[in-house]
Structures are given as C-alpha cells and as structure tokens.
Rosetta silent file (secondary structure, phi, psi, omega in degrees, C-alpha in Angstrom):
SEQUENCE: XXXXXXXXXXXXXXXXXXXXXXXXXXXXXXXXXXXXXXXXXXXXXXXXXXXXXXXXXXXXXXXXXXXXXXXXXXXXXXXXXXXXXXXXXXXXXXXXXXXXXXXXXXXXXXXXXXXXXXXXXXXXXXXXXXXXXXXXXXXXXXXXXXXXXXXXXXXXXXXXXXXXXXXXXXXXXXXXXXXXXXXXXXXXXXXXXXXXXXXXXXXXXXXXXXXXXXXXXXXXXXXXXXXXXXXXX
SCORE:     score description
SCORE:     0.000 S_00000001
   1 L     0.000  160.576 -167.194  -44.311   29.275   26.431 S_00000001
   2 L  -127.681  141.740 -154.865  -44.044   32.759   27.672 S_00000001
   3 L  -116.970  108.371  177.159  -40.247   33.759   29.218 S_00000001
   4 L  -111.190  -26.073 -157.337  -40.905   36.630   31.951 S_00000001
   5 E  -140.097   97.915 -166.239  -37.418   36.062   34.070 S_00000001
   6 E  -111.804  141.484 -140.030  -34.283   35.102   32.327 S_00000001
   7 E  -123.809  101.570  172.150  -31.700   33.862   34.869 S_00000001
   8 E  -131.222  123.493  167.209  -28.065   34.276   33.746 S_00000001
   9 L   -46.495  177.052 -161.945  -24.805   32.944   35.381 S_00000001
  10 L  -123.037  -55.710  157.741  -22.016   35.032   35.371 S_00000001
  11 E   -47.425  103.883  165.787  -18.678   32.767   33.994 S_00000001
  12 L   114.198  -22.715 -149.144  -19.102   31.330   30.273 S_00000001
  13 L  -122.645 -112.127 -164.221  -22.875   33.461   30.141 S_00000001
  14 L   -74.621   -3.764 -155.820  -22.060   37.208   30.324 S_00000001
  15 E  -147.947  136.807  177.717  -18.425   37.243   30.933 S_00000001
  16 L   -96.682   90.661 -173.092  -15.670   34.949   29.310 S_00000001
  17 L  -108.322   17.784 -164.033  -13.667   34.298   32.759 S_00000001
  18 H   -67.296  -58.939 -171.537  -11.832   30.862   31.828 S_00000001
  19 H   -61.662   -7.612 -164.503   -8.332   32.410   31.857 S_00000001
  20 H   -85.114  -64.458  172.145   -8.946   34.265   34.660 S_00000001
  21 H   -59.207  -35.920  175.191   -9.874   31.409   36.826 S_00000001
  22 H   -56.314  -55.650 -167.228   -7.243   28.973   35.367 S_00000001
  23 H   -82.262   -0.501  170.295   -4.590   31.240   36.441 S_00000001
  24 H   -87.072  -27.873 -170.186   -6.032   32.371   40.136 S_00000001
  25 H   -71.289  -34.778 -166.058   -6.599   28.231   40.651 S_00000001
  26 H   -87.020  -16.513  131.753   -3.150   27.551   39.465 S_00000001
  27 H   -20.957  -73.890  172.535   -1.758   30.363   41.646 S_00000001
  28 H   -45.276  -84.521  165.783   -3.640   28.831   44.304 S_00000001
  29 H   -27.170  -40.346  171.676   -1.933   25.768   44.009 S_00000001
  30 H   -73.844  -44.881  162.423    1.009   27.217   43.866 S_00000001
  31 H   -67.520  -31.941  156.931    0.813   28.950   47.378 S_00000001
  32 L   -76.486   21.240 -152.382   -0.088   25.729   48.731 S_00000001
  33 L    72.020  -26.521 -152.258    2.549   23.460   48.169 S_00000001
  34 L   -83.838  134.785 -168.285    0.395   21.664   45.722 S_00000001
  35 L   -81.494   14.355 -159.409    2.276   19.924   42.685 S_00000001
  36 L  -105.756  151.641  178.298   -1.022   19.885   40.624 S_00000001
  37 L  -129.442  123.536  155.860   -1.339   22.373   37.600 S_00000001
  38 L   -62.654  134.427  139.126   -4.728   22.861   35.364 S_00000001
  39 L  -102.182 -167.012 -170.562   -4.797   23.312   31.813 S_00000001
  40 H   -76.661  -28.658 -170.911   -8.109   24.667   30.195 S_00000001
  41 H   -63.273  -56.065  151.999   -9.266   21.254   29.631 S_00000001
  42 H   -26.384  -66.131 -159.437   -8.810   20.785   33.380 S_00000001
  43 H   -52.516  -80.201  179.707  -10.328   23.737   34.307 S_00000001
  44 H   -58.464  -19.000   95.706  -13.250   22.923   32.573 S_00000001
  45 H    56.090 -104.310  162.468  -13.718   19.693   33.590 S_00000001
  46 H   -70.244  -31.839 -151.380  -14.127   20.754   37.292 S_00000001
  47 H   -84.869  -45.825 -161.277  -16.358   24.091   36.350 S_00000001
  48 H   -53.835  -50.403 -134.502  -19.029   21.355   34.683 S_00000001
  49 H  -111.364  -24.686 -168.465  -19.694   19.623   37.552 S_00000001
  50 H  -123.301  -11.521  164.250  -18.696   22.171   40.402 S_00000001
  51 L   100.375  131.926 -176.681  -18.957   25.691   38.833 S_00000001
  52 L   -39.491  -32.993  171.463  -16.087   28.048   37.719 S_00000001
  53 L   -67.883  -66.415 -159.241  -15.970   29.626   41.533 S_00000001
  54 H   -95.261   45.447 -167.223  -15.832   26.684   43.317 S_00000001
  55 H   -71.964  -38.498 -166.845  -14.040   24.440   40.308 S_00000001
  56 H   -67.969   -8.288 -170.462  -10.916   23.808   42.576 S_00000001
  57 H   -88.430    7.323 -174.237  -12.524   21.810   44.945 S_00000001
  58 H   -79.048  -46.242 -178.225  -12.479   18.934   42.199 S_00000001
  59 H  -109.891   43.633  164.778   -8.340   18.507   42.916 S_00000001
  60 H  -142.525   36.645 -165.712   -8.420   18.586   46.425 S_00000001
  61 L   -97.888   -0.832 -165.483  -10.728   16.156   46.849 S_00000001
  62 L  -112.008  -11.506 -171.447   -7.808   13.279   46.998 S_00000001
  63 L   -80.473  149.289  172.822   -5.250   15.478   48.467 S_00000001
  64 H   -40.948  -46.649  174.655   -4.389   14.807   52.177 S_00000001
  65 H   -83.314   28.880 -174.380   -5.242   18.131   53.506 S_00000001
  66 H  -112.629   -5.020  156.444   -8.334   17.891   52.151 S_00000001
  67 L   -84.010  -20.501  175.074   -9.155   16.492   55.516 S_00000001
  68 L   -98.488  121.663 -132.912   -8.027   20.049   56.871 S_00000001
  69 H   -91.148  -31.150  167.391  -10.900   22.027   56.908 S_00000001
  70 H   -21.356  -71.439 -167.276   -8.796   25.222   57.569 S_00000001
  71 H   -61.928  -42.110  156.516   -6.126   24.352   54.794 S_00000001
  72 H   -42.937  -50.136  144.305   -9.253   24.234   52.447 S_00000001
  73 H  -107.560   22.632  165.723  -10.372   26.992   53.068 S_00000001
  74 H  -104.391  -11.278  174.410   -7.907   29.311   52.727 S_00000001
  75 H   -87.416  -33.614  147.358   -6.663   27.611   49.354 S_00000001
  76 H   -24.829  -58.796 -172.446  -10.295   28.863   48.453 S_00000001
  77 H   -64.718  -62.909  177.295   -9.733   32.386   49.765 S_00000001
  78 H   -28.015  -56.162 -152.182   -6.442   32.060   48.083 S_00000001
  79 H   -75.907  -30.003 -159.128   -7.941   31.395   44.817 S_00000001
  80 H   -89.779  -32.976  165.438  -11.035   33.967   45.054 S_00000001
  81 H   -59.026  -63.183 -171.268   -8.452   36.477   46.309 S_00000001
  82 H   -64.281    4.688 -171.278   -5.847   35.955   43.060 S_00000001
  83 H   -89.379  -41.166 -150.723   -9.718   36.116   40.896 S_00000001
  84 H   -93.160  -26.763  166.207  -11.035   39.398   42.160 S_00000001
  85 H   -34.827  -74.266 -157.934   -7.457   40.800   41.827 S_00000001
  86 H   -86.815   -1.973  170.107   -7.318   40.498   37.850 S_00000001
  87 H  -106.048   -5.299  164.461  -11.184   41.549   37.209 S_00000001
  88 H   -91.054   -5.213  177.309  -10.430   44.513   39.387 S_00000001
  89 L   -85.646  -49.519 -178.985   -7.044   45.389   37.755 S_00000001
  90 L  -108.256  120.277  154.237   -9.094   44.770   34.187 S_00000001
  91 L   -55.655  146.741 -170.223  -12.478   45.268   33.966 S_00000001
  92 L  -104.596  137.129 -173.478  -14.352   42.867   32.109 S_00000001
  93 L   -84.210  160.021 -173.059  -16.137   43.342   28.885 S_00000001
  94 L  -103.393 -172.883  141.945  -19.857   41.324   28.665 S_00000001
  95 L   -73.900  103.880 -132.408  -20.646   39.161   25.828 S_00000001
  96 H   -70.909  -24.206  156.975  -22.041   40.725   23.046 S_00000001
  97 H   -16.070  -81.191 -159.939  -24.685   37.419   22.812 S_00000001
  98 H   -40.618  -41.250 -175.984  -25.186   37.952   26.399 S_00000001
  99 H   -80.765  -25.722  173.295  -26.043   41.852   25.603 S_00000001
 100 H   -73.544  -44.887  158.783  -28.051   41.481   22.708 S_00000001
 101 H   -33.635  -78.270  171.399  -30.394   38.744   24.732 S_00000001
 102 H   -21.487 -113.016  172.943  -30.326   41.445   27.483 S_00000001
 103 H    13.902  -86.750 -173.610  -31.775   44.266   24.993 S_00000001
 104 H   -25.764  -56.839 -137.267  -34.182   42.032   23.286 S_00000001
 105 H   -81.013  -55.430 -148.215  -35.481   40.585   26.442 S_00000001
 106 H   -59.694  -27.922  170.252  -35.844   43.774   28.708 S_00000001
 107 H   -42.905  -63.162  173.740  -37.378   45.943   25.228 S_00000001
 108 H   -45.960  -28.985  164.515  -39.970   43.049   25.254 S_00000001
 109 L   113.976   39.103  163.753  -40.931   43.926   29.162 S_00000001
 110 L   -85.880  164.077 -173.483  -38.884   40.699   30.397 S_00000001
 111 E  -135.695  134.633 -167.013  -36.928   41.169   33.663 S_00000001
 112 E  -100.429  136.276  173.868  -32.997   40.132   33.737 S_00000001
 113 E  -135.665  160.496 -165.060  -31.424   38.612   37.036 S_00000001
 114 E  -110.591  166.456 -169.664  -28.303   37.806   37.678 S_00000001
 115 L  -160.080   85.539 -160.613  -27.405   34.369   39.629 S_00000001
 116 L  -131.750  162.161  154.249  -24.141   33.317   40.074 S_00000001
 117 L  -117.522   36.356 -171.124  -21.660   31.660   42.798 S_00000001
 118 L   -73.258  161.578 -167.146  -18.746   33.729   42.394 S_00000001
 119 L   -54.152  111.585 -153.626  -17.753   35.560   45.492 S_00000001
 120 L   -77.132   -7.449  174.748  -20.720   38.516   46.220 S_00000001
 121 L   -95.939  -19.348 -166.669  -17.473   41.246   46.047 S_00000001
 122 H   -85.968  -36.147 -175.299  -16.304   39.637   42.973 S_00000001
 123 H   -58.400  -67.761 -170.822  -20.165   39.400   41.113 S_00000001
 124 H   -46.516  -58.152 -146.904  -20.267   43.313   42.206 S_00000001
 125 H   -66.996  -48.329  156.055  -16.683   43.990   41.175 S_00000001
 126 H   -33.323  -54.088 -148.819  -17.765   42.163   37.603 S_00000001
 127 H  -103.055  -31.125 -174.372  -21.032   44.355   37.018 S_00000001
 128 H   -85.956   -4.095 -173.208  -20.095   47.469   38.115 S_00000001
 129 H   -94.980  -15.466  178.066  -16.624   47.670   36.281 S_00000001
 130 H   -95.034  -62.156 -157.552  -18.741   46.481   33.127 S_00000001
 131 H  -114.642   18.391 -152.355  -21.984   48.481   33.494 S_00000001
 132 H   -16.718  -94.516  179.973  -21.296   51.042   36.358 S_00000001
 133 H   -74.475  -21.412 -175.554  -24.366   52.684   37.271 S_00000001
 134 H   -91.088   35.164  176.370  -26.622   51.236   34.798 S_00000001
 135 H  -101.866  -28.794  167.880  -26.448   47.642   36.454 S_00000001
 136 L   -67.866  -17.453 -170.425  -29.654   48.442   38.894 S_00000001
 137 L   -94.033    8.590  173.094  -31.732   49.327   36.096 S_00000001
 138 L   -99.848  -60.256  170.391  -30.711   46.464   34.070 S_00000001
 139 E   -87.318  136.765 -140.069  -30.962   43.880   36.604 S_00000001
 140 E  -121.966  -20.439  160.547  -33.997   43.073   38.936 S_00000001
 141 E  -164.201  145.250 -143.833  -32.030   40.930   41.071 S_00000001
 142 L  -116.257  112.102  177.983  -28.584   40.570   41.964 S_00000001
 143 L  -160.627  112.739  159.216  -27.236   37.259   44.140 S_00000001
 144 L   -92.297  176.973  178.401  -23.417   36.474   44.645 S_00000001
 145 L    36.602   28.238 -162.290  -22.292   33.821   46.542 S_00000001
 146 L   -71.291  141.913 -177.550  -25.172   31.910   45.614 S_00000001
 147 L  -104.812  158.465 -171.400  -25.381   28.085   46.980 S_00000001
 148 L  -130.803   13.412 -179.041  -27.154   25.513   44.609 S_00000001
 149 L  -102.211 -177.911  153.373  -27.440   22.810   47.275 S_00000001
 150 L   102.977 -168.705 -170.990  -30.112   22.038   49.837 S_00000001
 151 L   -88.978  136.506  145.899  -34.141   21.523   48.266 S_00000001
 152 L   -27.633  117.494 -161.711  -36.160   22.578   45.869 S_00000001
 153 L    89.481    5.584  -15.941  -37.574   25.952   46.671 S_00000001
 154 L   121.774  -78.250 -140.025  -34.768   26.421   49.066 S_00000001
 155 L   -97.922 -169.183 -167.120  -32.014   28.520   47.057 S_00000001
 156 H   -51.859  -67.928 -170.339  -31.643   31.645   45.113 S_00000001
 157 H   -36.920  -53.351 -154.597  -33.662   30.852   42.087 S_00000001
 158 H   -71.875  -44.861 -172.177  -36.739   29.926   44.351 S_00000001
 159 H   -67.613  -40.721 -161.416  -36.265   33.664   46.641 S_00000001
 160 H   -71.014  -63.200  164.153  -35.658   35.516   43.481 S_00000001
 161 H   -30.208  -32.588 -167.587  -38.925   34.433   41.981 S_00000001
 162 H   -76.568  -41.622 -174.037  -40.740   34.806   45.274 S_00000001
 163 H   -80.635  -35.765  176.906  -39.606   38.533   45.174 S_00000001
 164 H   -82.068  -37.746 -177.911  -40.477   39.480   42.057 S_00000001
 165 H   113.099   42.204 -175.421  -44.112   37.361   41.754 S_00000001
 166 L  -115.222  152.798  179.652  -42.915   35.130   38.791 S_00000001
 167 L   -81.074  154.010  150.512  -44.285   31.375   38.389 S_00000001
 168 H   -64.524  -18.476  165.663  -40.977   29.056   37.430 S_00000001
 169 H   -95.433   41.752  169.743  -42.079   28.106   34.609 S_00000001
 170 H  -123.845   47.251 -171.610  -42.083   31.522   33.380 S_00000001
 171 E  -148.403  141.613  127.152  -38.615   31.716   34.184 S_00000001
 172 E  -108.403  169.786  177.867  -35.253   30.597   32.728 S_00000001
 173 E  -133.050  132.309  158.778  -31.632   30.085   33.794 S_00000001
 174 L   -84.061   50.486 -114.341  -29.115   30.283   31.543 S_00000001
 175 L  -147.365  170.956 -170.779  -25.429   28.760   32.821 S_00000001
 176 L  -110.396  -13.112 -159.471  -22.394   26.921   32.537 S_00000001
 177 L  -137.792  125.868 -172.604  -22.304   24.211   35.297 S_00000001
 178 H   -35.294  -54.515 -172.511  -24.694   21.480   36.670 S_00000001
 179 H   -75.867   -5.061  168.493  -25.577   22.740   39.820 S_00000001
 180 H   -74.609  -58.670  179.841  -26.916   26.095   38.904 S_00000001
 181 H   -75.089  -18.263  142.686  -28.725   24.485   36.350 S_00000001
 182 H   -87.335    5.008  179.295  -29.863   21.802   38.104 S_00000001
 183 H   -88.904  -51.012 -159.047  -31.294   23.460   40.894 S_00000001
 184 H   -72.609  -19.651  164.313  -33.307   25.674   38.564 S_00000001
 185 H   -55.601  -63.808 -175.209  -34.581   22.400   36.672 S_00000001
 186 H   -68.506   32.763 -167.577  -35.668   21.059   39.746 S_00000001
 187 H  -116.121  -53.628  166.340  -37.512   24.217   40.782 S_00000001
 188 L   135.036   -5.849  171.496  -39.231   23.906   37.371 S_00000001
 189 L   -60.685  159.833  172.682  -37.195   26.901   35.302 S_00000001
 190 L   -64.488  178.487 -179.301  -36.599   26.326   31.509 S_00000001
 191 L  -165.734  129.685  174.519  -32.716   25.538   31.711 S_00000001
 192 E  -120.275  103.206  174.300  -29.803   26.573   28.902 S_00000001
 193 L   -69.248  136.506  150.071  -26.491   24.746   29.056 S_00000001
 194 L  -141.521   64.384 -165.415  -24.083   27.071   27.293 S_00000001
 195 L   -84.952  139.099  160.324  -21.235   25.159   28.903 S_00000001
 196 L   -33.589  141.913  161.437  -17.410   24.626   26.806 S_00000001
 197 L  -120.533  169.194  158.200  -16.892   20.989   25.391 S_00000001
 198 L    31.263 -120.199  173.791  -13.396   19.791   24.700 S_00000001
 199 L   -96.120   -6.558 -171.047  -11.161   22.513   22.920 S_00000001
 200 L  -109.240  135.855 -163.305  -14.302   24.252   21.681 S_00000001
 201 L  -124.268  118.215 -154.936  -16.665   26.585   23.474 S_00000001
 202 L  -105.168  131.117  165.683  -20.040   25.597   22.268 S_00000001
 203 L  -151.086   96.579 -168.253  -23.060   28.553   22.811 S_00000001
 204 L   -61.932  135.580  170.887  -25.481   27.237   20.170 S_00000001
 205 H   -45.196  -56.509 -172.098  -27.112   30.349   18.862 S_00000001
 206 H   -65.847  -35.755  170.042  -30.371   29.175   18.403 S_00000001
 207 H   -60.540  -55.938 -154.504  -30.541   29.054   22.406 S_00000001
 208 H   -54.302  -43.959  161.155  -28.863   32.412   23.222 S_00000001
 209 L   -31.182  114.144 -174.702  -31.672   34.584   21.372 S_00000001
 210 L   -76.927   10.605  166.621  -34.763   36.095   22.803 S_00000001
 211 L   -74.347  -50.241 -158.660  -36.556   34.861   19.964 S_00000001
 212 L   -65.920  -58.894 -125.570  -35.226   31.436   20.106 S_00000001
 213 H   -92.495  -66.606  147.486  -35.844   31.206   24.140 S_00000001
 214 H   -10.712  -60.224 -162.998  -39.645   32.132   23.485 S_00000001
 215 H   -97.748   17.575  174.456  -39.811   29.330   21.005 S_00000001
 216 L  -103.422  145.876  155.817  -38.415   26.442   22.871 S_00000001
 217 L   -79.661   -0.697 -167.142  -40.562   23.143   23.636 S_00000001
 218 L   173.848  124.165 -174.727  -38.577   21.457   25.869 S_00000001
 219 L   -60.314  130.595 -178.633  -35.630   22.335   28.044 S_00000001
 220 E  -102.685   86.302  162.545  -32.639   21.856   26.383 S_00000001
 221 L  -121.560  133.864 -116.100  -30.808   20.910   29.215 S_00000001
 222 L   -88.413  141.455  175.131  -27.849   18.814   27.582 S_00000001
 223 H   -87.036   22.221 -177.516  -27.626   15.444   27.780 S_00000001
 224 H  -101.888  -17.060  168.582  -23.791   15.746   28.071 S_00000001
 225 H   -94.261  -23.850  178.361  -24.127   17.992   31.156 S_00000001
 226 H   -59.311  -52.962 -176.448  -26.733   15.328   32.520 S_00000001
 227 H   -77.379   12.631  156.080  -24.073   12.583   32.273 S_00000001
 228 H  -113.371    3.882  168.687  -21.454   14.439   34.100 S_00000001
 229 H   -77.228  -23.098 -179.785  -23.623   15.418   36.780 S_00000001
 230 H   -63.298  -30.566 -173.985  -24.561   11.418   37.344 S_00000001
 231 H   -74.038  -37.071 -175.218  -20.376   10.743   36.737 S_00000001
 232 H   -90.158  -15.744  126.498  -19.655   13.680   39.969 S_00000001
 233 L     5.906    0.000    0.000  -22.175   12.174   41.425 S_00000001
C-alpha cells in the first residue's frame, strides 16, 4: 500500500489534552447544577464513543434537562469555553511520536491534514500556539469543528480528499474516538486507533511510524474500539 494523506485527530494524536478536558467538563458540571463528577476513567469512557470535544454529552444523556435543548447547549459552550481558556493560557506542546511521523511522512512527499472536532477557535488556538507560522506549510488541510455523522462521502475526510485529488485508499486517519474513525473506514481510509484503555494510554509504536503505516495489510482498526461503538450504539 502506498500512504499519500495521513489524517490526524487532534486529542490523544498530536496533543495530550485528557486533563484539560476532564477539568473544563467537570467545571461544566459544576456551573450547571450538575452533581456528576468525571474521573479519567470517565472521561475516557465518553471520548471513545463520542470524541474528547463532544465527550460530555455521554452524562447528560439521562439528566432531565437533557430534554432542554438550550440548557444543553450552553453546558457545551460552557465546557468548550473553560477548554480554550487553559490551551490559550498554556500553549500546548505536540507529541514527539506525532512529530516524528510528521517529518518522516512530509520528507517522503506525503501530505499531513489535520481533522478534528474540537471547536474551529480552539483547533486554531492549538496549532498556532504550538507551531505559529509554520502550521500552513505543515498542514495541507485544516478542519475544526468537524462533524462525523451523516454518509459516506458526506463529511470532512471525503471534502479534504476531494481538494487535494487523493483516492481514500491512499489515505489514512489516525484518532482517538469511533466516530472520526469510523467515518474514515467507511469512506475507505486505512484507520489507526491510538485511543487510552483503562489506566494505561496505549499508542502501539509499530502503528505511529511512517515506516510502519507504509507496511500495514489490513486496517488495524481495534476490535475494542469496534465493540464500544456497537455498545453506544
């Protein structure tokens, strides 16, 4: 197989954002009346099946006001407000995995895009406090606030390809949460879980490599993220 487009999420994949989000969700909560508190296990969890932006909507699915469409969204805003607060107070560092893949791939003449569904001021606030001017020339395409629902050929994955001229299967996405990565499966991208288990944050090596990524046979997309998208389901 030949890898022309490598697709990377932005929580768990360049940027280690767990603590960030636990404590804007739990915040959140906290401004809302709401008695419920995440730990990381929690957190993560929610992130699998719903994505680290939109993780929170996992404990409001039973709450009362979860009928108010209002009250919903503003414990959203709430949360994505207390998020972009602490990566704009700190700037965020990448991962050096994540940069050495980067390197490798773009030296080889590969093209890096970013894909995420964090908040399109918060993805910007992320790349430019990490890479400041050198984020257009690194990246070939750019998409915050990206949605993962709706059809194949539909979403972000399908437009970014479309723009550049790439087939999907000369493309991968790399990510932490089913629906990014299932959207780019069905579309027909390679797919890399390098989503947390348990107490342990698993980002098997042998994927993460532009060597290794070249050299795969078969998407290793996990069958431990398959069975929690059929359990959220």
């Amino acid at each position: 197989m030949s890898i022309d487009v490598i697709f990377l999420g932005l929580d768990g994949v360049l940027f280690d954002t767990e603590a960030l989000h636990l404590a804007a969700c739990n915040a959140a909560f906290e401004n809302a009346g709401l008695s419920v508190r995440w730990s990381l296990p929690a957190l993560r969890a929610a992130a699998a099946t719903h994505g680290y932006a939109r993780a929170i909507g996992a404990a409001i699915s039973g709450e009362v006001f979860a009928r108010d469409k209002d009250k919903v969204a503003a414990l959203y805003a709430d949360k994505h407000r207390h998020f972009h607060h602490a990566i704009t107070a700190q700037p965020q560092k990448a991962l050096q995995a994540a940069m050495v893949l980067i390197d490798d791939a773009i030296s080889a003449g590969g093209k890096i895009c970013i894909v995420t569904d964090l908040p399109a001021h918060s993805t910007s606030a992320l790349l430019s406090g990490c890479f400041g001017a050198d984020v257009n020339s690194l990246f070939t395409v750019v998409s915050g606030g990206a949605s993962f629902e709706g059809p194949a050929g539909t979403g972000p994955y399908a437009h970014a390809l479309a723009a550049i001229g790439i087939a999907p299967q000369d493309a991968i996405a790399i990510d932490t949460a089913v629906p990014a990565l299932q959207a780019a499966k069905e579309l027909g991208l390679w797919t890399v879980s390098v989503a947390p288990y348990g107490n342990d944050v698993v980002r098997p090596p042998q994927f993460i490599t532009f060597d290794a990524l070249n050299e795969l046979q078969a998407s290793p997309y996990t069958p431990d993220q398959q069975t929690l998208q059929e359990l959220a389901a």
